[in-house]
């Protein structure tokens, strides 16, 4: 399933070589290694009920700066942190969780 249709089994694991822009067709769970540098992750347009989980699996101090489609920062996900993001149609809300170290 995709961001637009949540499923707990839907996942993408990726090492980034640049910034990432998510679409409604992307996996709901994004397990991302920034690949040696801080990266931006841009969310799709705000749509009521849309959810995405972003996990930062960096092997060093590399942040994922999660932005809305207008380039405003929603949350910064640091090494070994996870963010659950949901939209109410007018904005994004994030819950940040510190992962096991």
JSON list of C-alpha atoms in Angstrom, two decimals:
[
{"chain": "A", "resi": 1, "resn": "UNK", "atom": "CA", "xyz": [0.00, 0.00, 0.00]},
{"chain": "A", "resi": 2, "resn": "UNK", "atom": "CA", "xyz": [1.03, 3.62, -0.20]},
{"chain": "A", "resi": 3, "resn": "UNK", "atom": "CA", "xyz": [1.00, 6.83, 1.80]},
{"chain": "A", "resi": 4, "resn": "UNK", "atom": "CA", "xyz": [-2.50, 7.47, 0.46]},
{"chain": "A", "resi": 5, "resn": "UNK", "atom": "CA", "xyz": [-3.73, 4.02, 1.63]},
{"chain": "A", "resi": 6, "resn": "UNK", "atom": "CA", "xyz": [-1.91, 2.96, 4.84]},
{"chain": "A", "resi": 7, "resn": "UNK", "atom": "CA", "xyz": [-0.72, -0.59, 5.45]},
{"chain": "A", "resi": 8, "resn": "UNK", "atom": "CA", "xyz": [1.63, -1.77, 8.16]},
{"chain": "A", "resi": 9, "resn": "UNK", "atom": "CA", "xyz": [3.36, -4.12, 5.73]},
{"chain": "A", "resi": 10, "resn": "UNK", "atom": "CA", "xyz": [4.30, -1.43, 3.22]},
{"chain": "A", "resi": 11, "resn": "UNK", "atom": "CA", "xyz": [7.93, -0.33, 3.60]},
{"chain": "A", "resi": 12, "resn": "UNK", "atom": "CA", "xyz": [10.81, 1.23, 1.68]},
{"chain": "A", "resi": 13, "resn": "UNK", "atom": "CA", "xyz": [14.42, 0.90, 2.87]},
{"chain": "A", "resi": 14, "resn": "UNK", "atom": "CA", "xyz": [16.86, 3.21, 1.13]},
{"chain": "A", "resi": 15, "resn": "UNK", "atom": "CA", "xyz": [20.26, 4.88, 1.44]},
{"chain": "A", "resi": 16, "resn": "UNK", "atom": "CA", "xyz": [19.87, 8.40, 0.08]},
{"chain": "A", "resi": 17, "resn": "UNK", "atom": "CA", "xyz": [22.33, 10.11, -2.23]},
{"chain": "A", "resi": 18, "resn": "UNK", "atom": "CA", "xyz": [20.34, 13.35, -2.25]},
{"chain": "A", "resi": 19, "resn": "UNK", "atom": "CA", "xyz": [17.10, 14.84, -0.97]},
{"chain": "A", "resi": 20, "resn": "UNK", "atom": "CA", "xyz": [13.90, 12.77, -1.27]},
{"chain": "A", "resi": 21, "resn": "UNK", "atom": "CA", "xyz": [10.43, 13.93, -2.31]},
{"chain": "A", "resi": 22, "resn": "UNK", "atom": "CA", "xyz": [7.62, 11.60, -1.31]},
{"chain": "A", "resi": 23, "resn": "UNK", "atom": "CA", "xyz": [4.48, 11.07, -3.37]},
{"chain": "A", "resi": 24, "resn": "UNK", "atom": "CA", "xyz": [1.17, 9.40, -2.56]},
{"chain": "A", "resi": 25, "resn": "UNK", "atom": "CA", "xyz": [2.44, 6.29, -4.39]},
{"chain": "A", "resi": 26, "resn": "UNK", "atom": "CA", "xyz": [5.43, 5.85, -2.05]},
{"chain": "A", "resi": 27, "resn": "UNK", "atom": "CA", "xyz": [5.49, 3.31, 0.77]},
{"chain": "A", "resi": 28, "resn": "UNK", "atom": "CA", "xyz": [3.88, 4.42, 4.03]},
{"chain": "A", "resi": 29, "resn": "UNK", "atom": "CA", "xyz": [6.99, 3.45, 6.04]},
{"chain": "A", "resi": 30, "resn": "UNK", "atom": "CA", "xyz": [10.26, 5.03, 4.94]},
{"chain": "A", "resi": 31, "resn": "UNK", "atom": "CA", "xyz": [13.43, 3.55, 6.52]},
{"chain": "A", "resi": 32, "resn": "UNK", "atom": "CA", "xyz": [16.08, 5.99, 5.38]},
{"chain": "A", "resi": 33, "resn": "UNK", "atom": "CA", "xyz": [19.84, 6.25, 5.79]},
{"chain": "A", "resi": 34, "resn": "UNK", "atom": "CA", "xyz": [20.87, 9.82, 4.88]},
{"chain": "A", "resi": 35, "resn": "UNK", "atom": "CA", "xyz": [24.00, 8.42, 3.23]},
{"chain": "A", "resi": 36, "resn": "UNK", "atom": "CA", "xyz": [26.71, 10.51, 4.87]},
{"chain": "A", "resi": 37, "resn": "UNK", "atom": "CA", "xyz": [25.03, 13.92, 4.91]},
{"chain": "A", "resi": 38, "resn": "UNK", "atom": "CA", "xyz": [21.93, 15.61, 6.27]},
{"chain": "A", "resi": 39, "resn": "UNK", "atom": "CA", "xyz": [19.02, 15.37, 3.79]},
{"chain": "A", "resi": 40, "resn": "UNK", "atom": "CA", "xyz": [15.62, 16.93, 3.25]},
{"chain": "A", "resi": 41, "resn": "UNK", "atom": "CA", "xyz": [12.53, 14.73, 2.89]},
{"chain": "A", "resi": 42, "resn": "UNK", "atom": "CA", "xyz": [9.61, 16.58, 1.30]},
{"chain": "A", "resi": 43, "resn": "UNK", "atom": "CA", "xyz": [6.09, 15.36, 2.09]},
{"chain": "A", "resi": 44, "resn": "UNK", "atom": "CA", "xyz": [3.23, 15.30, -0.42]},
{"chain": "A", "resi": 45, "resn": "UNK", "atom": "CA", "xyz": [0.48, 17.92, -0.23]},
{"chain": "A", "resi": 46, "resn": "UNK", "atom": "CA", "xyz": [-1.60, 17.93, 2.94]},
{"chain": "A", "resi": 47, "resn": "UNK", "atom": "CA", "xyz": [-4.54, 15.55, 2.61]},
{"chain": "A", "resi": 48, "resn": "UNK", "atom": "CA", "xyz": [-6.85, 14.49, 5.43]},
{"chain": "A", "resi": 49, "resn": "UNK", "atom": "CA", "xyz": [-5.96, 11.03, 6.80]},
{"chain": "A", "resi": 50, "resn": "UNK", "atom": "CA", "xyz": [-2.61, 10.65, 5.06]},
{"chain": "A", "resi": 51, "resn": "UNK", "atom": "CA", "xyz": [0.08, 9.04, 7.23]},
{"chain": "A", "resi": 52, "resn": "UNK", "atom": "CA", "xyz": [3.79, 8.33, 6.87]},
{"chain": "A", "resi": 53, "resn": "UNK", "atom": "CA", "xyz": [6.46, 6.91, 9.18]},
{"chain": "A", "resi": 54, "resn": "UNK", "atom": "CA", "xyz": [10.07, 8.00, 8.69]},
{"chain": "A", "resi": 55, "resn": "UNK", "atom": "CA", "xyz": [12.95, 6.18, 10.41]},
{"chain": "A", "resi": 56, "resn": "UNK", "atom": "CA", "xyz": [16.50, 7.57, 10.33]},
{"chain": "A", "resi": 57, "resn": "UNK", "atom": "CA", "xyz": [18.98, 4.66, 10.25]},
{"chain": "A", "resi": 58, "resn": "UNK", "atom": "CA", "xyz": [22.11, 6.80, 9.87]},
{"chain": "A", "resi": 59, "resn": "UNK", "atom": "CA", "xyz": [25.41, 5.35, 11.08]},
{"chain": "A", "resi": 60, "resn": "UNK", "atom": "CA", "xyz": [26.56, 8.82, 12.19]},
{"chain": "A", "resi": 61, "resn": "UNK", "atom": "CA", "xyz": [25.05, 12.14, 13.26]},
{"chain": "A", "resi": 62, "resn": "UNK", "atom": "CA", "xyz": [23.03, 12.85, 10.07]},
{"chain": "A", "resi": 63, "resn": "UNK", "atom": "CA", "xyz": [19.57, 14.43, 10.25]},
{"chain": "A", "resi": 64, "resn": "UNK", "atom": "CA", "xyz": [16.54, 14.06, 8.02]},
{"chain": "A", "resi": 65, "resn": "UNK", "atom": "CA", "xyz": [14.74, 17.41, 7.84]},
{"chain": "A", "resi": 66, "resn": "UNK", "atom": "CA", "xyz": [11.13, 16.63, 6.98]},
{"chain": "A", "resi": 67, "resn": "UNK", "atom": "CA", "xyz": [9.40, 19.48, 5.14]},
{"chain": "A", "resi": 68, "resn": "UNK", "atom": "CA", "xyz": [5.89, 20.10, 3.85]},
{"chain": "A", "resi": 69, "resn": "UNK", "atom": "CA", "xyz": [5.40, 20.76, 0.14]},
{"chain": "A", "resi": 70, "resn": "UNK", "atom": "CA", "xyz": [5.92, 24.48, 0.83]},
{"chain": "A", "resi": 71, "resn": "UNK", "atom": "CA", "xyz": [9.45, 23.89, 2.22]},
{"chain": "A", "resi": 72, "resn": "UNK", "atom": "CA", "xyz": [8.52, 24.58, 5.86]},
{"chain": "A", "resi": 73, "resn": "UNK", "atom": "CA", "xyz": [10.18, 22.23, 8.36]},
{"chain": "A", "resi": 74, "resn": "UNK", "atom": "CA", "xyz": [7.69, 19.90, 10.04]},
{"chain": "A", "resi": 75, "resn": "UNK", "atom": "CA", "xyz": [10.17, 17.86, 12.11]},
{"chain": "A", "resi": 76, "resn": "UNK", "atom": "CA", "xyz": [13.86, 16.95, 12.19]},
{"chain": "A", "resi": 77, "resn": "UNK", "atom": "CA", "xyz": [14.51, 13.22, 12.55]},
{"chain": "A", "resi": 78, "resn": "UNK", "atom": "CA", "xyz": [17.97, 12.55, 13.99]},
{"chain": "A", "resi": 79, "resn": "UNK", "atom": "CA", "xyz": [20.02, 9.34, 13.97]},
{"chain": "A", "resi": 80, "resn": "UNK", "atom": "CA", "xyz": [18.08, 6.42, 15.53]},
{"chain": "A", "resi": 81, "resn": "UNK", "atom": "CA", "xyz": [14.81, 8.39, 15.69]},
{"chain": "A", "resi": 82, "resn": "UNK", "atom": "CA", "xyz": [11.43, 7.70, 14.10]},
{"chain": "A", "resi": 83, "resn": "UNK", "atom": "CA", "xyz": [8.68, 10.15, 13.21]},
{"chain": "A", "resi": 84, "resn": "UNK", "atom": "CA", "xyz": [5.01, 9.37, 12.71]},
{"chain": "A", "resi": 85, "resn": "UNK", "atom": "CA", "xyz": [3.40, 12.07, 10.58]},
{"chain": "A", "resi": 86, "resn": "UNK", "atom": "CA", "xyz": [-0.26, 12.57, 9.81]},
{"chain": "A", "resi": 87, "resn": "UNK", "atom": "CA", "xyz": [-2.20, 15.25, 7.96]},
{"chain": "A", "resi": 88, "resn": "UNK", "atom": "CA", "xyz": [-5.59, 16.75, 8.76]},
{"chain": "A", "resi": 89, "resn": "UNK", "atom": "CA", "xyz": [-5.82, 18.28, 5.29]},
{"chain": "A", "resi": 90, "resn": "UNK", "atom": "CA", "xyz": [-4.50, 21.69, 6.31]},
{"chain": "A", "resi": 91, "resn": "UNK", "atom": "CA", "xyz": [-1.13, 20.77, 7.84]},
{"chain": "A", "resi": 92, "resn": "UNK", "atom": "CA", "xyz": [1.14, 18.02, 9.13]},
{"chain": "A", "resi": 93, "resn": "UNK", "atom": "CA", "xyz": [1.53, 16.84, 12.73]},
{"chain": "A", "resi": 94, "resn": "UNK", "atom": "CA", "xyz": [4.57, 14.81, 13.83]},
{"chain": "A", "resi": 95, "resn": "UNK", "atom": "CA", "xyz": [5.24, 12.56, 16.79]},
{"chain": "A", "resi": 96, "resn": "UNK", "atom": "CA", "xyz": [8.95, 11.89, 17.32]},
{"chain": "A", "resi": 97, "resn": "UNK", "atom": "CA", "xyz": [10.26, 8.72, 18.97]},
{"chain": "A", "resi": 98, "resn": "UNK", "atom": "CA", "xyz": [13.80, 7.96, 20.05]},
{"chain": "A", "resi": 99, "resn": "UNK", "atom": "CA", "xyz": [14.81, 4.51, 18.77]},
{"chain": "A", "resi": 100, "resn": "UNK", "atom": "CA", "xyz": [17.04, 2.01, 20.50]},
{"chain": "A", "resi": 101, "resn": "UNK", "atom": "CA", "xyz": [20.74, 2.85, 20.43]}
]
